[in-house]
Amino acid sequence: MSKQFDVVVIGGGPGGYIAAIRAAQLGFQVACIDEWKNAAGGPAPGGTCTNVGCIPSKALLQSSEHFDHANHHFAEHGISAKDVKMDVAKMIARKDNVVKQNNDGILYLFKKNKVTFFHGRGSFAGKAEGGYTINVAGKTEEAITAKQVIIATGSNARALPGTPFDEVNVLSNDGALRVGAVPKKLALIGSGVIGLEMGSVWRRLGADVTILEGLPTFLGAVDEQIAKEAKKAFDKQGLKIELGVKVGDIVNGKKGVTVNYTNAKGEAIVLDADKLIVSIGRVPNTVGLNAEAVGLQLDERGAIVVDGDCKTNLPGVWAVGDVVRGPMLAHKAEEEGVAVAERIAGQHGHVNFNTIPWVIYTSPEIAWVGRTEQQLKADGVAYKAGTFPFLANGRARALGDTTGMVKFLADATTDEILGVHMVGPQVSELISEAVVAMEFKASAEDIARICHAHPSLSEATKEAALAVDKRTLNF
Ligand code: FAD
Ligand code: NAI
């Protein structure tokens, strides 16, 4: 007789493993199936985020930032560091160890919460009495049944048509995170989040980096003023970003990759590079799920169709994270996972899409929540804006990093905060205050009246809130 569970989660990334833990906390018998393998073929739960996404990219960003500081910023602190060298193999090994700690952490959490973990591929076999039968194909094959199924199978990198990833010369995020030596010339296609983060890593380590972007605007989803400030900083660092290009033939040869493209002026350019990273977005992953067996509805992009509560067209089948609509972010996946587990338990799980923060972990970092100035204009909302530069923040000066600003957008009548946008040092941490404020429907005045520690970068947040009412104290 097959093992029976109340809830089976397919996929052990941030959407899946968090959903499994929350469901177990709520008293359900839970199984989580994940097929990711580590180098030794063993289980590596955590999905894209842990294995080839959020965590390893941040590890490399940290290592490369230390290197950059040692080369370019130590001297101003009176520290001399000659012949600073980067041992790429060691950096990658450290990154792999950070990933392993996270994999092991999830396995520990499964044990602690009594979630049964299956290492293998989960696919629908068909409907069973009161639920579904799921096949698990790992080292062995078995079938399990569940009353409720949560699908969290994530996404994969999108390849350029005709240019498959070989992970040697033409790299997805996977290969980009394990390049064995600093490429002399690195080309990237797509100046979105991955393009900027990965481009930054390898530029800091000495690569000559060119990013080719199809759109004429830089970071179109970001507030224009913030995007402009960030672009200025990236230009100064020597990150070459070409906007409005049309990528043509790509030749993956023995010595590297040749990218033919037309630039914004219409000139034909040939770019030779040792490696090419293609970062042009990601596609929802339902391969191997055998969705047809149960009639699970997918859209034209291959994403699982869900309603606002993450319900699919099938009773008792839910889907969360990158495999459904909405931003492809780990914390969005997690929130949906928690909300679905709570809905299964009859509770009122809720995800507020208006307050999902975004962070780009470049230097300067870029972070935002809520609507941009261009969106407010398009929506015809009357707003007030206030900005405060890090240049006028004492802590930023002490840190030696005064790039960027904090920007508040508040309703012209009610003063309710509609969006907060940041570019500068450690804004990945500062943005949380804005998220909390927006969740509580705070006004800019509320933030302006809260005591912030001195000296701290968070004072720039308070000052930007004051700026909405044109009464900054330090600028
Ligand atoms: P995934 O993390 O993709 O997990 C899906 C899991 O399901 C995988 O383990 C997969 O092997 C498994 N699976 C798939 N099909 C099956 C099956 N049939 N049976 C069993 N298992 C299956 N987001 C952020 O918020 N912050 C960041 O800093 C950030 N950095 C990123 C950097 C990079 C380079 C990339 C590529 C992404 C980054 N993201 C970041 C995005 C983030 O990784 C995703 O949004 C997140 O991982 C989505 O979680 P998920 O659970 O939906 O899917
Ligand atoms: P992206 O959507 O952020 O950026 C893709 C870029 O490629 C866009 O600017 C797009 O205009 C451009 N593009 C698309 N097709 C092109 C073409 N043919 N030629 C030239 N340019 C083209 O996607 P990316 O960077 O691949 O990342 C995928 C997702 O992963 C992100 O959207 C994000 O959800 C997630 N992620 C999040 C991170 C974070 O939160 N810090 C870090 C990295 C990834």
CSV table of C-alpha atoms and ligand atoms in Angstrom, one decimal, residues 10-16 33-36 46-49 51-54 57-58 120-123 152-155 173 177 194 197 282 285 287-289 320-323 328-331 333 359 361, ligand 1:
chain,number,residue,atom,x,y,z
A,10,ILE,CA,6.6,18.9,-5.2
A,11,GLY,CA,9.7,21.0,-5.3
A,12,GLY,CA,12.0,21.9,-2.4
A,13,GLY,CA,13.0,25.4,-3.2
A,14,PRO,CA,11.9,28.4,-1.1
A,15,GLY,CA,8.3,28.1,-2.1
A,16,GLY,CA,8.2,24.3,-1.5
A,33,ILE,CA,9.8,15.8,-3.0
A,34,ASP,CA,12.8,17.5,-4.5
A,35,GLU,CA,15.1,16.2,-7.3
A,36,TRP,CA,18.1,18.6,-7.0
A,46,GLY,CA,16.7,24.6,-1.5
A,47,GLY,CA,16.0,24.8,-5.2
A,48,THR,CA,17.4,27.5,-7.6
A,49,CYS,CA,17.7,29.9,-4.7
A,51,ASN,CA,21.9,26.0,-5.3
A,52,VAL,CA,22.3,28.4,-8.2
A,53,GLY,CA,20.6,31.6,-7.3
A,54,CYS,CA,20.2,33.9,-4.3
A,57,SER,CA,25.4,34.7,-6.0
A,58,LYS,CA,25.5,36.7,-2.8
A,120,GLY,CA,13.7,12.3,-6.7
A,121,ARG,CA,11.3,13.5,-9.3
A,122,GLY,CA,7.6,13.9,-8.4
A,123,SER,CA,5.0,13.5,-11.1
A,152,ALA,CA,6.6,24.5,-6.3
A,153,THR,CA,8.7,23.4,-9.2
A,154,GLY,CA,10.3,26.7,-9.9
A,155,SER,CA,11.9,28.0,-13.1
A,173,ASN,CA,23.1,31.4,-14.0
A,177,LEU,CA,28.4,30.8,-10.7
A,194,ILE,CA,21.3,38.6,-13.0
A,197,GLU,CA,24.9,41.0,-10.2
A,282,ARG,CA,13.5,32.7,-16.7
A,285,ASN,CA,9.3,24.7,-15.0
A,287,VAL,CA,8.8,19.5,-17.2
A,288,GLY,CA,8.4,16.1,-15.7
A,289,LEU,CA,5.4,16.9,-13.7
A,320,VAL,CA,3.4,28.7,-5.7
A,321,GLY,CA,6.6,30.6,-6.5
A,322,ASP,CA,8.4,30.9,-9.9
A,323,VAL,CA,6.1,28.3,-11.5
A,328,MET,CA,10.2,35.5,-9.6
A,329,LEU,CA,11.6,36.2,-6.1
A,330,ALA,CA,12.4,33.7,-3.3
A,331,HIS,CA,10.6,35.7,-0.6
A,333,ALA,CA,7.6,32.1,-3.2
A,359,VAL,CA,16.7,44.2,-4.1
A,361,TYR,CA,22.7,43.3,-4.8
B,1,FAD,P1,13.0,26.9,-7.2
B,1,FAD,O1,13.9,27.6,-6.2
B,1,FAD,O2,13.4,26.9,-8.6
B,1,FAD,O3,12.9,25.4,-6.7
B,1,FAD,C1,12.2,24.5,-7.4
B,1,FAD,C2,12.7,23.1,-6.9
B,1,FAD,O4,11.8,22.1,-7.5
B,1,FAD,C3,14.1,22.8,-7.5
B,1,FAD,O5,14.9,22.2,-6.5
B,1,FAD,C4,13.8,21.7,-8.6
B,1,FAD,O6,14.9,20.8,-8.7
B,1,FAD,C5,12.6,21.0,-8.0
B,1,FAD,N1,11.8,20.3,-9.0
B,1,FAD,C6,11.3,20.8,-10.1
B,1,FAD,N2,10.5,19.9,-10.7
B,1,FAD,C7,10.5,18.8,-9.9
B,1,FAD,C8,9.8,17.6,-9.9
B,1,FAD,N3,9.0,17.3,-10.9
B,1,FAD,N4,10.0,16.7,-8.8
B,1,FAD,C9,10.8,17.1,-7.8
B,1,FAD,N5,11.5,18.2,-7.7
B,1,FAD,C10,11.3,19.1,-8.8
B,1,FAD,N6,15.4,35.8,-5.6
B,1,FAD,C11,15.4,36.6,-4.5
B,1,FAD,O7,14.4,36.9,-3.9
B,1,FAD,N7,16.6,37.2,-4.1
B,1,FAD,C12,17.8,37.0,-4.7
B,1,FAD,O8,18.8,37.5,-4.4
B,1,FAD,C13,17.8,36.2,-5.9
B,1,FAD,N8,18.9,35.9,-6.6
B,1,FAD,C14,18.9,35.1,-7.6
B,1,FAD,C15,20.0,34.9,-8.3
B,1,FAD,C16,20.1,34.1,-9.5
B,1,FAD,C17,21.3,33.9,-10.2
B,1,FAD,C18,18.8,33.4,-9.9
B,1,FAD,C19,18.8,32.5,-11.0
B,1,FAD,C20,17.7,33.6,-9.2
B,1,FAD,C21,17.7,34.5,-8.1
B,1,FAD,N9,16.5,34.7,-7.3
B,1,FAD,C22,16.5,35.6,-6.3
B,1,FAD,C23,15.2,34.1,-7.7
B,1,FAD,C24,14.9,32.9,-6.8
B,1,FAD,O9,16.0,32.0,-6.9
B,1,FAD,C25,13.6,32.3,-7.2
B,1,FAD,O10,12.6,33.2,-7.2
B,1,FAD,C26,13.2,31.2,-6.2
B,1,FAD,O11,14.2,30.2,-6.2
B,1,FAD,C27,11.9,30.5,-6.6
B,1,FAD,O12,11.6,29.6,-5.7
B,1,FAD,P2,10.7,28.3,-6.0
B,1,FAD,O13,10.6,27.5,-4.8
B,1,FAD,O14,9.5,28.8,-6.7
B,1,FAD,O15,11.5,27.5,-7.1
